[in-house]
Amino acid sequence: MKFKKLFNRIESIKLENVTKRYGDRFAVRDLDLEVRGGELMILIGRSGSGKTTTLRMINRLIEPDSGRVSINGTDVEDFDPVRLRRSIGYVIQNIGLLPHLKVSENIGLILKLEGWDEAKIRERVSELLNFVSLPPKSFMDRYPHQLSGGQQQRIGLARALAMDPPLLLMDEPFGALDPLLRTQLQDEFCKIKKELGKTIVFVTHDINEAFKLGDRVAIMDNASLVQVGTPEELIFEPSSELVSEIVDSKRKYRHMEALKVRDMMQPLDPGYFLEGNMPAEIALRKMVDAGLEVAFVFKESGTVGRISLNKVLKAGNTGKSLNEISKSLPVFPADASLFEALTQLKEEGESMALVLGGGKCR
Ligand code: ADP
Ligand code: MG
């Protein structure tokens, strides 16, 4: 029998008043949380705060003592647990690749259980390996012990994506990696997150990772949910001392000092540029035709200026050129400190600057 996914897209995942106890200790207590379709929700908190338990109640690896977990309005208890888990990708820290199976067999395992034929499995495995930046030719036939930690982690992700599940649960997937590799995998994950277009619940205890990847962040402490919000909300409206401590606003500012101008710049279309010797009345026509509120001017002085439609309108038929009526913009190299550049802009009362040099992939 051919497997059918239980859901093709996630509208929402709801945890309502969920409690899980071990003996007389609460692992999760009265938890209410809604994950919206398409978002990446981070669960963050100290070790033992209940993150893993929360995550595993979504795919029924753990059953709550009370409360309700639902996906698209259906109680997960109403789904067959095996079908449920095959509809949800699950990635963990030590991903448990089967040591006696090749990479291709590890990734294709569920596809095989689902009755896919060999050729189709091989094709899908190649596609997945390419997706996680591992050339299929050199990786297909390796065994797990022939892989680095980072490569194993990529295989874990590929395996979780095999059935193209609309929902991914990830439990500290980069936790065991050294800091450099960790950053690299985060950057790559940042990029593929958009391509995937999936709903993701992601556990971490690293606030920088949380803010880098998360659309919203849920902070857990002592088996309870403390606050959930966007990174900005948590930084600027922390609901308690504990939240301030975890998000550590001061550290965020230090982080900003490390940012470069290129992190915020946007490329400009050549259509926005006008020659400085152009008379205002001609510039007016051009700007109106092109629908521009603002244009940039190559000035006689060698600088680049900015001119608003309003100013061009005011100059009207005075015969003045853009050289005369445009204001020169500050110029920064792409690797200038963002903090210093913003400080200078603020002092000059300017809202834009010209950046020289290339940007980076975002
Ligand atoms: P986290 O992932 O945030 O580190 P967990 O959800 O794994 O935390 O665990 C929450 C609490 O529940 C911890 O105090 C942990 O010791 C306890 N716990 C988790 N699983 C079990 C279990 N199978 N038996 C007993 N206690 C458990
Ligand atoms: Mg855990």
Coordinates of C-alpha atoms and ligand atoms in Angstrom, one line a residue:
M1 CA 0.0 0.0 0.0
K2 CA 1.3 3.4 -0.9
F3 CA 1.9 5.9 1.9
K4 CA -0.1 9.1 2.0
K5 CA 1.0 12.0 4.0
L6 CA -1.4 13.0 6.8
F7 CA -1.1 16.7 5.8
N8 CA 0.5 18.5 2.9
R9 CA 0.8 21.8 4.7
I10 CA 0.7 23.0 8.2
E11 CA -1.9 25.6 9.2
S12 CA -1.0 25.5 12.9
I13 CA 0.3 23.3 15.6
K14 CA -1.4 23.9 19.0
L15 CA -0.2 22.7 22.4
E16 CA -3.0 23.4 24.9
N17 CA -2.5 23.1 28.6
V18 CA 0.0 20.3 28.1
T19 CA 1.6 18.5 31.0
K20 CA 4.1 15.7 31.2
R21 CA 5.3 14.3 34.5
Y22 CA 8.0 11.8 35.5
G23 CA 7.1 10.6 38.9
D24 CA 6.3 13.7 40.9
R25 CA 8.6 16.0 38.7
F26 CA 7.1 18.0 35.9
A27 CA 9.0 17.8 32.6
V28 CA 6.4 20.1 31.0
R29 CA 3.7 21.9 32.9
D30 CA 0.5 23.6 31.7
L31 CA 2.1 24.6 28.4
D32 CA 0.2 26.6 25.8
L33 CA 1.9 27.3 22.5
E34 CA 0.8 27.8 19.0
V35 CA 3.2 27.4 16.1
R36 CA 1.9 29.0 12.9
G37 CA 2.2 27.4 9.5
G38 CA 5.4 28.4 7.7
E39 CA 7.2 29.8 10.7
L40 CA 10.4 28.7 12.4
M41 CA 9.7 28.5 16.1
I42 CA 12.6 28.2 18.4
L43 CA 12.4 26.5 21.8
I44 CA 15.1 27.8 24.0
G45 CA 16.0 27.3 27.7
R46 CA 18.4 25.8 30.1
S47 CA 19.2 22.1 30.1
G48 CA 16.3 20.2 31.7
S49 CA 13.7 22.9 31.1
G50 CA 11.5 20.7 29.0
K51 CA 12.4 21.5 25.4
T52 CA 12.9 18.0 24.1
T53 CA 9.9 16.7 25.9
T54 CA 7.8 19.4 24.3
L55 CA 9.1 18.7 20.8
R56 CA 8.6 14.9 21.2
M57 CA 5.0 15.4 22.2
I58 CA 4.3 16.9 18.7
N59 CA 5.3 13.7 16.9
R60 CA 4.0 11.4 19.7
L61 CA 7.4 10.0 20.7
I62 CA 6.1 11.1 24.1
E63 CA 2.5 11.2 25.1
P64 CA 1.3 14.0 27.5
D65 CA -0.4 13.1 30.8
S66 CA -3.0 15.8 30.1
G67 CA -3.8 18.6 27.7
R68 CA -4.0 18.4 23.9
V69 CA -1.6 18.6 21.0
S70 CA -3.2 19.2 17.6
I71 CA -2.0 19.7 14.1
N72 CA -4.3 21.6 11.7
G73 CA -7.0 21.1 14.3
T74 CA -6.8 17.4 14.6
D75 CA -5.6 15.9 17.9
V76 CA -2.4 14.0 17.3
E77 CA -3.9 11.1 19.3
D78 CA -6.3 10.6 16.4
F79 CA -3.4 9.9 14.0
D80 CA -1.7 6.6 13.7
P81 CA 1.7 7.2 15.4
V82 CA 3.7 5.6 12.6
R83 CA 2.0 7.5 9.9
L84 CA 2.3 10.7 12.0
R85 CA 6.1 10.3 12.4
R86 CA 6.6 9.6 8.7
S87 CA 4.7 12.8 8.0
I88 CA 7.1 14.8 10.2
G89 CA 10.9 15.2 9.7
Y90 CA 12.9 14.7 12.9
V91 CA 16.5 15.8 13.2
I92 CA 18.5 15.2 16.4
Q93 CA 21.9 16.1 17.7
N94 CA 23.6 12.7 17.4
I95 CA 21.5 11.7 14.4
G96 CA 21.8 7.9 14.9
L97 CA 22.8 6.9 11.3
L98 CA 22.8 3.2 11.1
P99 CA 26.6 2.3 11.0
H100 CA 26.3 -0.8 8.8
L101 CA 24.3 1.1 6.1
K102 CA 25.7 3.3 3.4
V103 CA 24.7 7.0 3.3
S104 CA 22.3 6.3 0.4
E105 CA 20.7 3.5 2.4
N106 CA 20.4 5.6 5.5
I107 CA 18.7 8.4 3.6
G108 CA 16.5 6.1 1.6
L109 CA 15.5 3.9 4.4
I110 CA 12.0 5.3 4.9
L111 CA 11.5 5.5 1.1
K112 CA 12.3 1.8 0.9
L113 CA 9.8 1.0 3.7
E114 CA 7.3 3.0 1.8
G115 CA 7.8 0.7 -1.2
W116 CA 9.6 3.1 -3.6
D117 CA 11.6 1.3 -6.3
E118 CA 15.4 1.4 -6.3
A119 CA 15.8 3.8 -9.2
K120 CA 13.4 6.3 -7.8
I121 CA 15.1 6.1 -4.4
R122 CA 18.5 6.7 -5.9
E123 CA 17.2 9.7 -7.8
R124 CA 15.7 11.2 -4.6
V125 CA 18.8 10.5 -2.6
S126 CA 20.9 12.3 -5.2
E127 CA 18.6 15.2 -5.1
L128 CA 18.7 15.4 -1.3
L129 CA 22.5 15.1 -1.2
N130 CA 22.9 17.9 -3.6
F131 CA 20.5 19.9 -1.5
V132 CA 22.7 19.6 1.6
S133 CA 25.8 20.4 -0.5
L134 CA 27.3 16.9 -0.5
P135 CA 28.2 15.7 -4.0
P136 CA 26.2 12.4 -4.5
K137 CA 29.0 10.7 -6.4
S138 CA 31.5 10.8 -3.6
F139 CA 29.0 10.4 -0.7
M140 CA 26.4 7.9 -1.7
D141 CA 28.4 4.8 -1.0
R142 CA 30.3 5.9 2.2
Y143 CA 29.6 4.5 5.6
P144 CA 28.8 6.8 8.5
H145 CA 32.2 6.4 10.1
Q146 CA 33.7 7.8 6.9
L147 CA 32.0 11.2 7.5
S148 CA 32.9 14.2 9.6
G149 CA 30.5 15.5 12.3
G150 CA 29.2 18.2 10.0
Q151 CA 28.7 15.8 7.1
Q152 CA 26.8 13.4 9.4
Q153 CA 24.5 16.3 10.4
R154 CA 23.8 17.1 6.8
I155 CA 22.9 13.5 6.2
G156 CA 20.6 13.7 9.1
L157 CA 18.8 16.6 7.6
A158 CA 18.7 14.9 4.1
R159 CA 17.1 11.8 5.7
A160 CA 14.5 13.9 7.5
L161 CA 13.6 15.6 4.3
A162 CA 13.3 12.3 2.3
M163 CA 9.5 12.2 2.3
D164 CA 9.3 16.0 1.9
P165 CA 7.4 16.5 5.1
P166 CA 5.7 19.8 5.6
L167 CA 6.9 19.9 9.3
L168 CA 10.4 19.5 10.7
L169 CA 11.3 19.0 14.3
M170 CA 14.9 19.7 15.0
D171 CA 16.5 19.1 18.5
E172 CA 19.8 20.9 18.9
P173 CA 20.9 19.7 15.4
F174 CA 24.1 21.7 15.4
G175 CA 24.8 21.3 19.1
A176 CA 27.6 18.8 18.8
L177 CA 29.6 20.8 16.2
D178 CA 32.6 23.0 16.8
P179 CA 31.8 26.8 16.7
L180 CA 33.1 27.4 13.2
L181 CA 31.3 24.5 11.6
R182 CA 28.2 25.4 13.6
T183 CA 28.2 28.9 12.2
Q184 CA 28.7 27.5 8.7
L185 CA 25.8 25.1 9.0
Q186 CA 23.6 27.8 10.5
D187 CA 24.4 30.1 7.5
E188 CA 23.5 27.3 5.1
F189 CA 20.4 26.5 7.0
C190 CA 19.4 30.1 6.9
K191 CA 19.5 30.0 3.1
I192 CA 17.7 26.7 2.6
K193 CA 15.0 27.6 5.2
K194 CA 13.4 29.8 2.6
E195 CA 13.6 27.3 -0.2
L196 CA 12.1 24.6 2.0
G197 CA 9.1 26.7 2.9
K198 CA 8.4 24.3 5.8
T199 CA 7.1 24.8 9.3
I200 CA 10.0 24.1 11.7
V201 CA 10.2 23.7 15.5
F202 CA 13.8 24.0 16.5
V203 CA 15.3 23.4 19.9
T204 CA 18.5 25.1 21.0
H205 CA 20.1 26.5 24.1
D206 CA 22.2 29.1 22.1
I207 CA 20.5 32.5 22.0
N208 CA 22.6 33.7 19.0
E209 CA 21.4 30.6 17.1
A210 CA 17.9 31.4 18.2
F211 CA 18.0 35.0 17.0
K212 CA 19.7 34.1 13.8
L213 CA 17.3 31.4 12.7
G214 CA 14.0 32.0 14.5
D215 CA 11.0 33.8 13.3
R216 CA 9.7 33.6 16.9
V217 CA 11.4 32.3 20.0
A218 CA 9.7 30.5 22.9
I219 CA 11.6 30.7 26.2
M220 CA 11.2 27.7 28.6
D221 CA 12.2 27.5 32.2
N222 CA 11.5 24.9 34.8
A223 CA 9.0 23.0 32.7
S224 CA 7.0 26.1 31.8
L225 CA 6.8 28.5 28.9
V226 CA 8.0 31.9 30.1
Q227 CA 7.6 34.1 27.0
V228 CA 7.1 33.7 23.3
G229 CA 7.8 36.5 20.7
T230 CA 10.0 37.7 17.9
P231 CA 13.6 38.4 18.8
E232 CA 12.8 42.2 18.9
E233 CA 9.9 41.7 21.3
L234 CA 12.0 39.6 23.6
I235 CA 14.8 42.2 23.6
F236 CA 12.6 45.3 24.0
E237 CA 9.8 43.9 26.0
P238 CA 11.1 41.1 28.2
S239 CA 8.4 39.8 30.5
S240 CA 10.8 39.0 33.4
E241 CA 14.4 39.3 34.6
L242 CA 15.0 35.8 33.4
V243 CA 14.1 36.7 29.8
S244 CA 16.3 39.8 30.0
E245 CA 19.1 37.6 31.2
I246 CA 18.6 35.0 28.5
V247 CA 18.3 37.5 25.6
D248 CA 21.0 39.7 27.2
S249 CA 20.3 43.0 25.3
K250 CA 23.7 44.3 26.0
R251 CA 25.3 41.5 24.2
K252 CA 23.0 42.2 21.3
Y253 CA 24.4 45.7 21.0
R254 CA 27.9 44.3 21.1
H255 CA 26.8 42.0 18.4
M256 CA 25.7 45.0 16.3
E257 CA 29.1 46.5 16.6
A258 CA 30.4 43.5 14.8
L259 CA 28.1 44.1 11.9
K260 CA 29.4 45.7 8.8
V261 CA 27.7 48.2 6.5
R262 CA 27.3 45.5 3.8
D263 CA 25.0 43.5 6.1
M264 CA 22.3 46.2 5.6
M265 CA 22.9 47.5 2.1
Q266 CA 20.7 47.1 -0.9
P267 CA 21.8 47.2 -4.5
L268 CA 20.4 50.1 -6.6
D269 CA 18.9 49.9 -10.0
P270 CA 20.9 52.0 -12.6
G271 CA 17.5 53.6 -13.5
Y272 CA 17.7 55.6 -10.2
F273 CA 20.8 57.6 -11.4
L274 CA 20.7 60.9 -13.3
E275 CA 23.5 63.1 -14.6
G276 CA 24.4 66.2 -12.5
N277 CA 24.2 68.6 -15.4
M278 CA 20.6 67.7 -16.2
P279 CA 18.3 70.7 -15.8
A280 CA 15.6 70.3 -13.1
E281 CA 12.7 70.5 -15.5
I282 CA 14.0 67.5 -17.6
A283 CA 14.8 65.6 -14.4
L284 CA 11.2 66.2 -13.3
R285 CA 9.8 64.6 -16.5
K286 CA 12.2 61.6 -16.2
M287 CA 11.4 61.0 -12.5
V288 CA 7.7 61.3 -13.1
D289 CA 7.9 58.9 -16.1
A290 CA 9.9 56.4 -14.1
G291 CA 7.7 56.8 -11.0
L292 CA 10.6 57.8 -8.8
E293 CA 10.2 59.7 -5.5
V294 CA 13.9 60.0 -5.2
A295 CA 16.9 59.8 -7.6
F296 CA 20.6 59.7 -7.3
V297 CA 22.8 62.2 -9.1
F298 CA 26.4 61.8 -10.4
K299 CA 27.6 65.2 -9.5
E300 CA 30.2 67.3 -11.2
S301 CA 32.2 67.3 -7.9
G302 CA 32.7 63.5 -8.3
T303 CA 30.3 62.7 -5.4
V304 CA 26.9 61.1 -5.6
G305 CA 23.9 63.2 -4.5
R306 CA 20.3 62.5 -3.7
I307 CA 17.4 64.5 -5.0
S308 CA 13.7 64.2 -4.1
L309 CA 10.9 64.7 -6.5
N310 CA 9.6 67.5 -4.3
K311 CA 12.8 69.4 -4.7
V312 CA 12.9 69.0 -8.4
L313 CA 9.4 70.2 -8.6
K314 CA 10.2 73.3 -6.5
A315 CA 13.2 74.1 -8.7
G316 CA 10.8 74.1 -11.6
N317 CA 11.8 76.3 -14.6
T318 CA 14.6 78.1 -12.7
G319 CA 17.1 76.6 -15.1
K320 CA 19.0 75.1 -12.2
S321 CA 20.8 71.8 -12.7
L322 CA 20.8 68.8 -10.5
N323 CA 24.4 69.6 -9.6
E324 CA 23.1 72.7 -7.8
I325 CA 20.1 71.4 -6.1
S326 CA 21.1 67.9 -4.9
K327 CA 22.7 67.0 -1.6
S328 CA 25.8 64.9 -1.5
L329 CA 25.5 61.5 0.3
P330 CA 27.9 60.1 2.8
V331 CA 30.0 57.3 1.4
F332 CA 31.1 54.2 3.3
P333 CA 33.1 51.2 2.2
A334 CA 31.1 47.9 2.5
D335 CA 33.3 46.7 5.4
A336 CA 32.8 49.8 7.5
S337 CA 31.3 49.2 10.9
L338 CA 27.5 49.5 10.8
F339 CA 27.4 51.0 14.2
E340 CA 29.8 53.8 13.3
A341 CA 28.1 54.4 10.0
L342 CA 24.6 54.7 11.6
T343 CA 26.1 57.1 14.2
Q344 CA 27.5 59.3 11.5
L345 CA 24.2 59.3 9.5
K346 CA 22.3 60.3 12.7
E347 CA 24.7 63.2 13.3
E348 CA 24.2 64.4 9.7
G349 CA 20.5 63.9 9.8
E350 CA 20.8 61.7 6.7
S351 CA 18.8 58.5 6.1
M352 CA 20.8 57.1 3.3
A353 CA 24.4 56.5 2.3
L354 CA 26.3 55.2 -0.7
V355 CA 28.2 52.0 -0.1
L356 CA 31.2 51.1 -2.2
G357 CA 32.1 47.4 -2.8
G358 CA 30.3 44.1 -2.9
G359 CA 27.6 42.7 -0.7
K360 CA 27.1 39.2 0.7
C361 CA 24.5 36.6 0.0
R362 CA 21.5 37.0 2.2
Ligands
ADP1 P1 15.6 19.8 27.8 O1 15.4 19.2 26.5 O2 15.1 21.1 28.0 O3 17.0 19.6 28.3 P2 13.9 17.5 28.7 O4 12.6 17.8 28.1 O5 14.8 16.5 28.1 O6 14.7 18.9 28.9 O7 13.7 17.1 30.2 C1 12.9 17.9 31.1 C2 12.9 17.2 32.5 O8 12.3 16.0 32.5 C3 14.3 17.0 33.0 O9 14.3 17.3 34.4 C4 14.6 15.6 32.8 O10 15.5 15.1 33.7 C5 13.2 15.0 32.9 N1 13.1 13.8 32.1 C6 13.1 13.8 30.8 N2 12.9 12.5 30.3 C7 12.7 11.7 31.4 C8 12.5 10.3 31.6 N3 12.4 9.5 30.5 N4 12.5 9.9 32.8 C9 12.6 10.7 33.9 N5 12.8 12.0 33.8 C10 12.9 12.5 32.5
MG2 MG 16.9 18.3 25.2

